[in-house]
Amino acid sequence: MPLNPQQIVDFLRRDAGRPLKAKELARGLGVEQGDYAEFRDLLHRMEDEGLLYRVQRQRYAAPARINLVVGRFRSIRSGAGFVEPEEGGDDVFIPTDATESAVDGDKVVARIERRRRGQRVEGTVIRVLERARQRVVGVFHPAGTQEQPTDFGFVVPNDKKLTRDVYVAAGSTAGARGGDLVVVAVADWGNAHRGPAGTIEEVIGPADAPGNDVLAIVHGRQLPLEFPQDVIE
């Protein structure tokens, strides 16, 4: 099929005038009947990558035509952040209550809410396209009291740009004790009203033990723990 993603995006931006259903888009672009299934697959891939966005009644639109921006979310310590548009232009400020489940580094779709002259552009994250990380390093804090800790708890991330604690259910703590540095695999990043949850995969050890601060950085940056064989040789 001769069409490429950029041709489809350009057609929706310049020629379509409105969001189109897949068959309408295929007709407008001259897609042959025998190529339609492949064309639909391409549309789905483009949607997953944020090149297209599907609006009401299964119609496709180019994000820029419907006030959407695709880019990387960069958080600040308050919990708010900015989306850096992939296509360039001004960053979009995202208030704390409009980040949905996005965390620093995620690729997201943001809807422009305000664009006033002389003021910063503000928006809302409406979809996370790609997670920047699957694991978080932090300190485990069991719920309950020091004398009577519970079997569940929370991991407070070491990375200050991750502003929400990760809930760890009973049976998912891997024997971690209060104050241990741990690696938690996040199974659910939550939403605007519910925090992330995950399972502890590895207990590094007490946060104040010598060397564990270095291990925390290694795990947090997803660096290899062993040298390649050719380096060892």
XYZ file of C-alpha atoms in Angstrom:
233
model
C 0.000 0.000 0.000
C 1.621 3.262 -1.141
C 0.180 5.434 1.633
C 2.364 6.400 4.585
C 1.306 7.871 7.970
C 2.313 11.414 7.064
C 0.042 11.404 3.998
C -2.904 10.384 6.155
C -2.172 13.071 8.755
C -1.728 15.733 6.072
C -5.028 14.768 4.436
C -6.924 15.074 7.719
C -5.287 18.413 8.478
C -5.605 20.116 5.109
C -8.278 18.441 3.027
C -10.810 16.610 5.176
C -12.248 19.596 7.034
C -13.729 17.316 9.702
C -13.041 13.984 11.443
C -13.709 11.004 9.168
C -14.672 7.374 9.603
C -12.179 4.806 8.346
C -14.158 4.102 5.155
C -14.609 7.807 4.447
C -10.901 8.333 4.932
C -10.106 5.395 2.645
C -12.324 6.807 -0.109
C -10.781 10.248 0.205
C -7.299 8.804 -0.071
C -8.148 6.418 -2.920
C -7.447 3.216 -0.993
C -8.340 0.121 -3.042
C -10.795 -2.391 -1.580
C -8.102 -5.055 -1.451
C -5.883 -2.786 0.647
C -8.579 -1.746 3.120
C -7.727 -4.278 5.852
C -4.073 -3.200 5.770
C -5.203 0.436 5.805
C -7.312 -0.172 8.951
C -4.318 -1.806 10.643
C -2.227 1.258 9.799
C -4.878 3.559 11.318
C -4.857 1.513 14.542
C -1.054 1.681 14.758
C -1.141 5.434 14.175
C -3.741 5.796 16.918
C -1.548 3.829 19.338
C 1.379 6.121 18.513
C -0.685 9.296 18.963
C -0.511 10.324 15.297
C -4.296 10.074 15.040
C -7.050 10.415 17.595
C -10.440 8.747 17.449
C -13.335 10.983 18.417
C -17.071 10.342 18.738
C -18.733 7.866 16.369
C -15.437 6.198 15.469
C -14.124 9.129 13.454
C -10.418 9.865 13.068
C -8.825 13.285 13.354
C -5.320 14.715 13.381
C -4.653 15.798 16.990
C -3.716 19.372 16.080
C -7.058 19.914 14.307
C -9.069 19.202 17.465
C -6.885 21.053 19.986
C -4.904 17.989 21.047
C -1.157 17.852 21.629
C 1.017 14.730 21.716
C 4.263 14.880 23.659
C 6.277 13.971 26.741
C 4.954 14.865 30.170
C 7.485 16.480 32.518
C 6.375 16.767 36.107
C 7.421 19.249 38.768
C 7.478 18.688 42.527
C 4.038 20.183 43.101
C 2.506 17.370 41.046
C 1.709 19.618 38.096
C 3.782 19.504 34.931
C 4.227 20.365 31.273
C 3.735 18.532 27.998
C 6.531 19.092 25.481
C 4.841 18.838 22.045
C 6.515 16.401 19.658
C 5.897 18.781 16.772
C 7.405 21.756 18.580
C 5.788 24.881 19.885
C 5.015 26.098 23.379
C 4.908 23.648 26.275
C 1.429 23.000 27.660
C 1.029 23.505 31.405
C -0.899 20.718 33.130
C -2.357 21.585 36.570
C -2.052 19.073 39.407
C -5.671 17.957 39.099
C -5.434 17.461 35.322
C -2.526 15.003 35.003
C -4.766 11.894 35.096
C -2.273 9.029 35.752
C 0.671 10.511 33.837
C 4.092 10.507 35.478
C 7.361 12.120 34.452
C 8.540 10.958 31.022
C 5.261 9.410 29.827
C 4.125 10.047 26.264
C 0.640 11.542 26.492
C -2.218 13.186 24.637
C -3.255 16.511 26.178
C -6.304 18.600 25.314
C -5.792 22.359 25.138
C -8.170 24.054 27.565
C -6.932 27.665 27.509
C -4.805 29.516 25.003
C -4.867 33.211 25.882
C -2.525 35.762 24.327
C 0.373 36.586 26.604
C -0.392 33.721 28.972
C 0.810 30.150 29.146
C -1.142 27.447 27.367
C -3.012 25.144 29.767
C -4.370 21.674 29.154
C -5.539 18.335 30.515
C -3.973 14.920 29.989
C -6.653 12.719 28.439
C -4.630 9.629 27.526
C -1.275 8.021 28.263
C 0.185 6.521 25.089
C 3.446 5.129 26.420
C 4.829 4.615 29.911
C 8.363 5.846 30.545
C 8.883 3.221 33.250
C 7.388 0.031 34.588
C 9.235 -0.052 37.909
C 9.768 2.384 40.753
C 12.490 2.413 43.411
C 11.591 3.718 46.838
C 11.247 3.108 50.548
C 8.601 0.712 51.834
C 6.343 1.906 54.647
C 3.947 -0.676 56.100
C 0.553 0.561 57.164
C -0.412 0.431 60.821
C 1.892 1.308 63.695
C 5.539 0.473 64.329
C 4.457 -1.972 67.034
C 1.724 -3.520 64.896
C 2.603 -3.159 61.200
C 0.178 -4.590 58.651
C 0.850 -6.912 55.703
C 0.278 -4.118 53.185
C 1.762 -0.662 52.773
C 3.126 1.978 50.445
C 6.349 2.655 48.581
C 7.494 6.275 48.638
C 9.467 6.835 45.401
C 13.060 8.069 45.597
C 12.520 10.113 42.452
C 11.002 13.384 43.651
C 9.270 13.846 40.302
C 7.066 10.873 41.176
C 4.688 12.558 43.572
C 2.315 9.676 44.387
C 3.083 6.699 46.625
C 2.620 3.188 45.230
C 0.181 0.973 47.127
C 1.366 -2.601 47.812
C -1.296 -5.116 48.810
C -0.921 -7.895 51.371
C 0.977 -10.819 49.863
C 2.846 -8.558 47.454
C 5.502 -7.143 49.805
C 8.190 -9.852 49.235
C 9.017 -9.732 52.942
C 10.022 -6.073 52.906
C 10.305 -4.335 56.262
C 9.616 -0.733 57.066
C 12.474 1.451 55.846
C 13.698 -1.015 53.214
C 14.641 0.180 49.758
C 12.630 -1.845 47.260
C 11.910 -2.188 43.560
C 8.169 -2.231 42.899
C 6.622 -3.256 39.573
C 3.662 -0.982 38.917
C 0.671 -2.971 37.688
C -1.816 -0.079 37.686
C -0.920 3.606 37.470
C -4.338 4.633 38.780
C -6.155 7.748 37.671
C -6.974 11.245 38.884
C -8.712 9.863 41.980
C -6.778 6.675 42.733
C -3.034 6.229 43.159
C -0.799 3.600 41.560
C -0.508 0.031 42.849
C 2.100 -2.645 42.361
C 4.071 -5.641 43.600
C 7.501 -5.555 45.226
C 9.913 -7.457 42.973
C 13.134 -6.983 44.907
C 14.168 -5.879 48.362
C 17.469 -3.985 48.166
C 17.809 -3.624 51.933
C 17.708 -0.917 54.589
C 17.707 2.545 53.054
C 20.523 3.712 55.346
C 22.836 0.719 54.748
C 26.143 1.546 52.990
C 25.993 1.019 49.233
C 22.232 0.737 48.987
C 21.954 4.339 47.818
C 24.082 3.397 44.806
C 21.970 0.301 44.123
C 18.861 2.453 44.299
C 20.255 4.707 41.556
C 21.225 1.686 39.440
C 17.735 0.210 39.668
C 16.027 3.576 39.296
C 17.946 4.325 36.091
C 17.459 0.733 34.870
C 21.205 0.272 34.478
C 22.668 -3.238 34.037
C 23.810 -4.886 37.263
C 26.525 -6.978 35.594
C 29.288 -6.207 33.120
C 28.995 -7.789 29.649
C 31.158 -10.879 29.158
C 33.478 -9.162 26.663
C 34.175 -6.392 29.218
C 34.932 -8.967 31.927
C 37.358 -10.760 29.594
